[in-house]
CSV table of C-alpha atoms in Angstrom, one decimal:
chain,number,residue,atom,x,y,z
A,1489,MET,CA,-17.4,26.4,22.7
A,1490,THR,CA,-20.2,27.4,20.9
A,1491,PHE,CA,-20.9,27.2,16.8
A,1492,PRO,CA,-24.1,29.1,15.3
A,1493,GLN,CA,-26.5,26.1,14.6
A,1494,GLU,CA,-26.8,25.5,11.0
A,1495,ALA,CA,-29.8,24.1,9.4
A,1496,THR,CA,-30.4,20.5,11.2
A,1497,GLU,CA,-32.8,17.5,11.9
A,1498,PRO,CA,-32.6,17.1,15.9
A,1499,LEU,CA,-30.9,14.1,16.3
A,1500,ASP,CA,-33.0,12.0,18.6
A,1501,PRO,CA,-31.5,8.6,18.8
A,1502,ALA,CA,-35.5,6.6,19.6
A,1503,GLU,CA,-36.7,8.3,16.8
A,1504,VAL,CA,-33.8,7.4,14.4
A,1505,LEU,CA,-34.1,3.7,15.7
A,1506,ALA,CA,-38.4,3.7,15.3
A,1507,ARG,CA,-38.6,5.3,11.7
A,1508,THR,CA,-35.3,3.9,10.1
A,1509,ALA,CA,-36.6,0.9,7.4
A,1510,TRP,CA,-33.6,-1.0,8.8
A,1511,SER,CA,-34.4,-4.3,7.0
A,1512,ALA,CA,-34.1,-2.5,3.8
A,1513,LEU,CA,-30.7,-1.4,4.5
A,1514,ASP,CA,-27.6,-2.9,4.4
A,1515,HIS,CA,-23.7,-3.8,6.3
A,1516,ALA,CA,-20.8,-5.3,5.8
A,1517,TYR,CA,-23.2,-9.0,6.2
A,1518,GLY,CA,-26.6,-8.6,4.6
A,1519,THR,CA,-29.1,-6.7,5.3
A,1520,ALA,CA,-29.0,-4.0,8.7
A,1521,GLU,CA,-32.5,-5.0,10.1
A,1522,ASP,CA,-29.7,-6.3,13.3
A,1523,ALA,CA,-28.7,-2.8,13.8
A,1524,PRO,CA,-31.2,-1.4,16.0
A,1525,GLN,CA,-29.9,-3.8,18.7
A,1526,ILE,CA,-26.1,-3.3,17.9
A,1527,LEU,CA,-27.0,0.0,18.5
A,1528,LEU,CA,-28.7,0.3,21.5
A,1529,ASP,CA,-26.0,-2.3,23.2
A,1530,LEU,CA,-23.5,0.4,23.3
A,1531,MET,CA,-25.3,1.9,26.1
A,1532,ASP,CA,-25.4,-1.2,27.9
A,1533,THR,CA,-24.6,-1.2,31.6
A,1534,ASP,CA,-22.6,-4.7,30.8
A,1535,LEU,CA,-19.3,-4.1,29.9
A,1536,ARG,CA,-19.0,-7.0,27.5
A,1537,VAL,CA,-22.0,-6.5,25.8
A,1538,ARG,CA,-21.3,-2.8,25.1
A,1539,SER,CA,-17.3,-3.7,23.9
A,1540,GLN,CA,-18.8,-6.0,21.7
A,1541,ALA,CA,-21.6,-3.3,20.4
A,1542,LEU,CA,-18.5,-1.0,19.8
A,1543,SER,CA,-17.1,-3.8,17.3
A,1544,ARG,CA,-19.9,-4.4,15.7
A,1545,LEU,CA,-20.2,-0.9,14.6
A,1546,HIS,CA,-16.8,-0.9,13.3
A,1547,HIS,CA,-16.8,-4.5,11.8
A,1548,VAL,CA,-20.9,-4.7,10.9
A,1549,LEU,CA,-21.8,-1.4,10.0
A,1550,HIS,CA,-18.7,0.6,8.8
A,1551,HIS,CA,-16.2,-2.7,8.1
A,1552,GLN,CA,-12.9,-1.0,6.6
A,1553,ASN,CA,-13.8,1.9,6.4
A,1554,THR,CA,-16.8,1.1,3.7
A,1555,LEU,CA,-20.1,3.2,3.9
A,1556,TYR,CA,-22.9,1.2,3.5
A,1557,THR,CA,-26.5,2.3,3.5
A,1558,ALA,CA,-27.2,1.6,7.2
A,1559,THR,CA,-23.9,4.0,8.1
A,1560,ALA,CA,-25.7,7.1,7.8
A,1561,PRO,CA,-28.3,6.6,10.2
A,1562,ALA,CA,-26.5,4.5,12.5
A,1563,ALA,CA,-24.0,8.1,12.4
A,1564,VAL,CA,-26.9,10.0,13.5
A,1565,TYR,CA,-27.4,7.6,16.3
A,1566,VAL,CA,-24.6,7.5,17.4
A,1567,ALA,CA,-24.1,11.2,17.7
A,1568,GLY,CA,-27.4,11.6,19.5
A,1569,ILE,CA,-26.2,9.4,22.3
A,1570,LEU,CA,-22.8,11.2,22.6
A,1571,GLY,CA,-24.2,13.1,25.7
A,1572,ASP,CA,-25.5,10.2,27.6
A,1573,ALA,CA,-24.5,10.0,30.9
A,1574,ARG,CA,-23.7,6.0,30.2
A,1575,ALA,CA,-21.4,7.2,27.1
A,1576,LEU,CA,-19.3,7.8,30.4
A,1577,GLU,CA,-19.1,3.8,31.4
A,1578,ALA,CA,-15.5,2.1,30.2
A,1579,VAL,CA,-14.8,0.2,27.1
A,1580,GLU,CA,-12.6,-3.0,26.7
A,1581,LYS,CA,-9.9,-1.9,24.5
A,1582,GLU,CA,-7.5,-3.3,22.2
A,1583,ARG,CA,-3.9,-3.6,21.9
A,1584,HIS,CA,-3.8,-0.1,20.2
A,1585,ALA,CA,-6.9,1.0,20.9
A,1586,PHE,CA,-6.9,5.0,21.7
A,1587,PRO,CA,-7.5,5.7,25.4
A,1588,GLY,CA,-10.8,7.6,26.7
A,1589,PRO,CA,-14.5,6.1,27.6
A,1590,MET,CA,-17.1,4.8,25.6
A,1591,ARG,CA,-17.7,8.8,24.4
A,1592,ALA,CA,-14.4,9.0,22.8
A,1593,GLU,CA,-14.4,5.7,20.6
A,1594,LEU,CA,-17.9,6.8,19.4
A,1595,LEU,CA,-16.3,10.4,18.9
A,1596,GLY,CA,-13.3,7.9,16.7
A,1597,TRP,CA,-16.2,6.3,14.8
A,1598,LEU,CA,-17.6,9.1,14.0
A,1599,ASP,CA,-14.8,10.5,12.4
A,1600,SER,CA,-13.9,7.5,11.0
A,1601,VAL,CA,-17.5,7.9,8.8
A,1602,ALA,CA,-16.8,11.7,8.4
A,1603,ASN,CA,-13.5,10.9,6.9
A,1604,ALA,CA,-14.7,8.2,4.5
A,1605,ALA,CA,-17.3,11.1,3.0
A,1606,ASP,CA,-14.3,13.8,2.8
A,1607,ASP,CA,-12.2,16.0,-0.4
A,1608,GLU,CA,-10.1,13.4,-0.1
A,1609,ALA,CA,-12.1,10.3,-0.8
A,1610,ALA,CA,-14.2,11.9,-2.8
A,1611,ALA,CA,-10.9,12.3,-5.3
A,1612,THR,CA,-9.8,8.7,-4.9
A,1613,MET,CA,-13.3,7.4,-5.6
A,1614,ARG,CA,-13.2,9.8,-8.9
A,1615,ARG,CA,-9.2,8.3,-9.5
A,1616,PHE,CA,-10.8,5.1,-9.8
A,1617,GLY,CA,-13.7,5.5,-11.5
A,1618,PHE,CA,-16.3,5.7,-8.9
A,1619,PRO,CA,-18.3,9.2,-8.6
A,1620,PRO,CA,-18.9,9.9,-5.3
A,1621,GLU,CA,-21.8,11.5,-6.2
A,1622,LYS,CA,-23.5,8.4,-7.4
A,1623,TYR,CA,-23.2,6.4,-4.5
A,1624,PRO,CA,-25.8,6.9,-2.0
A,1625,PRO,CA,-24.5,6.3,1.0
A,1626,PHE,CA,-21.7,8.7,0.2
A,1627,VAL,CA,-24.2,11.5,-0.4
A,1628,ALA,CA,-26.1,10.4,2.9
A,1629,ILE,CA,-23.3,11.2,4.8
A,1630,CYS,CA,-22.7,14.4,3.2
A,1631,ARG,CA,-26.1,15.0,3.8
A,1632,ILE,CA,-25.7,14.9,7.6
A,1633,ARG,CA,-22.4,16.7,8.1
A,1634,PRO,CA,-24.5,19.7,10.0
A,1635,GLN,CA,-25.9,17.0,12.1
A,1636,LEU,CA,-22.8,15.4,12.9
A,1637,PHE,CA,-20.7,18.1,13.5
A,1638,LEU,CA,-23.3,20.0,16.3
A,1639,ALA,CA,-23.2,16.8,18.0
A,1640,VAL,CA,-19.4,16.3,17.9
A,1641,SER,CA,-18.3,20.2,18.7
A,1642,ALA,CA,-20.1,20.5,21.8
A,1643,PHE,CA,-17.7,18.5,23.2
A,1644,LEU,CA,-14.3,20.2,21.9
A,1645,ASP,CA,-14.2,21.4,25.5
A,1646,ASP,CA,-14.8,18.6,27.7
A,1647,ARG,CA,-13.1,17.9,30.8
A,1648,ASP,CA,-11.8,14.6,29.3
A,1649,PRO,CA,-8.5,15.6,27.6
A,1650,ASP,CA,-9.0,11.6,25.7
A,1651,VAL,CA,-13.2,13.0,24.2
A,1652,ARG,CA,-11.6,16.8,23.5
A,1653,ALA,CA,-9.1,15.0,21.8
A,1654,ALA,CA,-11.5,12.6,19.6
A,1655,ALA,CA,-13.7,15.4,19.3
A,1656,THR,CA,-11.5,17.8,17.5
A,1657,SER,CA,-10.1,15.0,15.3
A,1658,ALA,CA,-13.9,14.2,14.0
A,1659,CYS,CA,-14.7,18.0,13.3
A,1660,ILE,CA,-11.7,17.8,10.9
A,1661,PRO,CA,-13.3,15.6,7.8
A,1662,LEU,CA,-17.0,17.2,8.7
A,1663,LEU,CA,-15.5,20.7,8.1
A,1664,ASP,CA,-14.5,19.7,3.6
A,1665,ASP,CA,-18.4,20.6,3.8
A,1666,PRO,CA,-19.3,24.1,2.4
A,1667,ARG,CA,-22.1,24.7,4.7
A,1668,LEU,CA,-19.4,24.2,7.7
A,1669,VAL,CA,-15.9,25.6,6.0
A,1670,HIS,CA,-16.1,28.4,8.3
A,1671,HIS,CA,-15.7,26.9,11.2
A,1672,ARG,CA,-12.1,25.7,10.5
A,1673,ASP,CA,-11.1,29.2,11.6
A,1674,THR,CA,-12.0,28.2,14.8
A,1675,LEU,CA,-10.8,25.1,14.8
A,1676,THR,CA,-7.1,26.0,13.7
A,1677,PRO,CA,-5.8,27.0,17.2
A,1678,MET,CA,-7.2,23.8,18.8
A,1679,LEU,CA,-5.4,21.7,16.1
A,1680,ARG,CA,-2.2,23.8,16.3
A,1681,ASP,CA,-1.9,23.8,20.5
A,1682,SER,CA,-3.6,20.7,21.4
A,1683,LEU,CA,-3.7,18.0,18.7
A,1684,ALA,CA,-0.6,19.1,17.2
A,1685,ALA,CA,0.9,18.6,21.0
A,1686,SER,CA,-0.7,15.4,21.4
A,1687,VAL,CA,1.1,12.5,23.1
A,1688,LEU,CA,-0.5,10.7,20.3
A,1689,TRP,CA,1.5,10.2,17.3
A,1690,GLN,CA,-1.4,9.6,15.2
A,1691,TYR,CA,-3.4,13.0,16.4
A,1692,GLN,CA,-0.1,14.4,15.7
A,1693,ALA,CA,0.1,13.5,12.1
A,1694,ARG,CA,-4.0,14.8,11.9
A,1695,ALA,CA,-3.9,17.5,13.1
A,1696,ILE,CA,-0.6,18.5,10.5
A,1697,ASP,CA,-2.2,17.0,7.5
A,1698,ALA,CA,-5.6,19.4,8.7
A,1699,LEU,CA,-3.8,22.7,9.3
A,1700,GLY,CA,-1.0,22.5,5.6
A,1701,SER,CA,-4.3,21.3,3.9
A,1702,TRP,CA,-6.4,24.4,5.3
A,1703,GLY,CA,-3.4,26.3,3.9
A,1704,GLN,CA,-2.0,27.0,7.7
A,1705,ASP,CA,1.8,27.7,8.2
A,1706,VAL,CA,2.9,24.3,10.1
A,1707,THR,CA,6.4,25.5,10.0
A,1708,GLY,CA,7.9,23.7,13.4
A,1709,LEU,CA,5.6,20.9,13.9
A,1710,GLU,CA,6.7,17.7,13.2
A,1711,VAL,CA,5.1,13.8,14.2
A,1712,ARG,CA,7.6,13.0,17.0
A,1713,GLN,CA,7.0,8.5,15.9
A,1714,GLU,CA,7.5,7.2,12.8
A,1715,ARG,CA,3.6,7.3,12.1
A,1716,TYR,CA,3.7,4.9,9.2
A,1717,ALA,CA,4.7,2.0,12.0
A,1718,PHE,CA,3.7,-1.5,11.5
A,1719,CYS,CA,2.6,-2.0,15.2
A,1720,ASP,CA,1.1,1.2,15.2
A,1721,ALA,CA,-0.9,1.6,12.2
A,1722,GLU,CA,-3.0,-2.3,13.1
A,1723,ARG,CA,-5.8,0.2,14.4
A,1724,GLN,CA,-6.2,3.6,13.6
A,1725,PRO,CA,-9.6,4.7,13.6
A,1726,GLN,CA,-8.4,7.0,11.1
A,1727,ALA,CA,-7.0,5.3,9.0
A,1728,ARG,CA,-7.7,5.5,5.3
A,1729,VAL,CA,-8.0,2.6,3.1
A,1730,ALA,CA,-5.2,4.5,0.5
A,1731,GLU,CA,-3.1,4.6,3.6
A,1732,ALA,CA,-3.2,1.0,5.2
A,1733,GLN,CA,-3.2,-1.0,2.1
A,1734,ASP,CA,-3.4,-0.9,-1.8
A,1735,TRP,CA,-6.4,-0.1,-3.8
A,1736,ASN,CA,-8.0,-3.4,-4.5
A,1737,ASP,CA,-11.7,-4.2,-6.0
A,1738,ALA,CA,-12.8,-6.1,-2.5
A,1739,ASP,CA,-11.9,-2.9,-0.9
A,1740,LEU,CA,-13.8,-0.8,-2.8
A,1741,PRO,CA,-17.3,0.5,-1.9
A,1742,PHE,CA,-18.9,-0.7,-4.8
């Protein structure tokens, strides 16, 4: 599926690594000077190395749905390697991981990052007294949403159904962007006919929630499994802190 291109900078992962002052940025454990190695290891030929890199991507650069100053450049890098042939390689899976190769996992991570800067996340931050426009990591993710959308939407017609589903889901939070909201009409049939019919209840719920928030008729659509069952909630790529646990000072990105 081809979307009209938005004005955006090129996604050159090598350039992102070279031009980003990583030591001046932070992640969950302090300075992000180790971020380039984490990102490079995602495409390593060794299964264990790239699997560990994926884990660190989640738990270091986007820990518990938190956005850090290093998250945005990391997201641009990840978007830039989605088309790399090495993204078709397998990755070690946790018990409740979604299916698919590394490419599907990277799309799921981008989905989570975009979720942390969508309209609902902004409303939640304001409700707790934290204006999102005054939080640089949030602003940085909003700024690059057209870049991320161009990269993610390229896989809406992927031959791998797991990659297609991950790409479709990852587009949803990006389309809160005023520059991209017009693409909702194109994505709506895919949400209704594909994602809402997924065998995974998380995707079913994702599609139904999005369609409802976009003003679409969701009559007849329902989640075919208890959506907040503990065993499934353990690892949800699109889970929100507000859904998974109570908000507290440790969870807020401030």
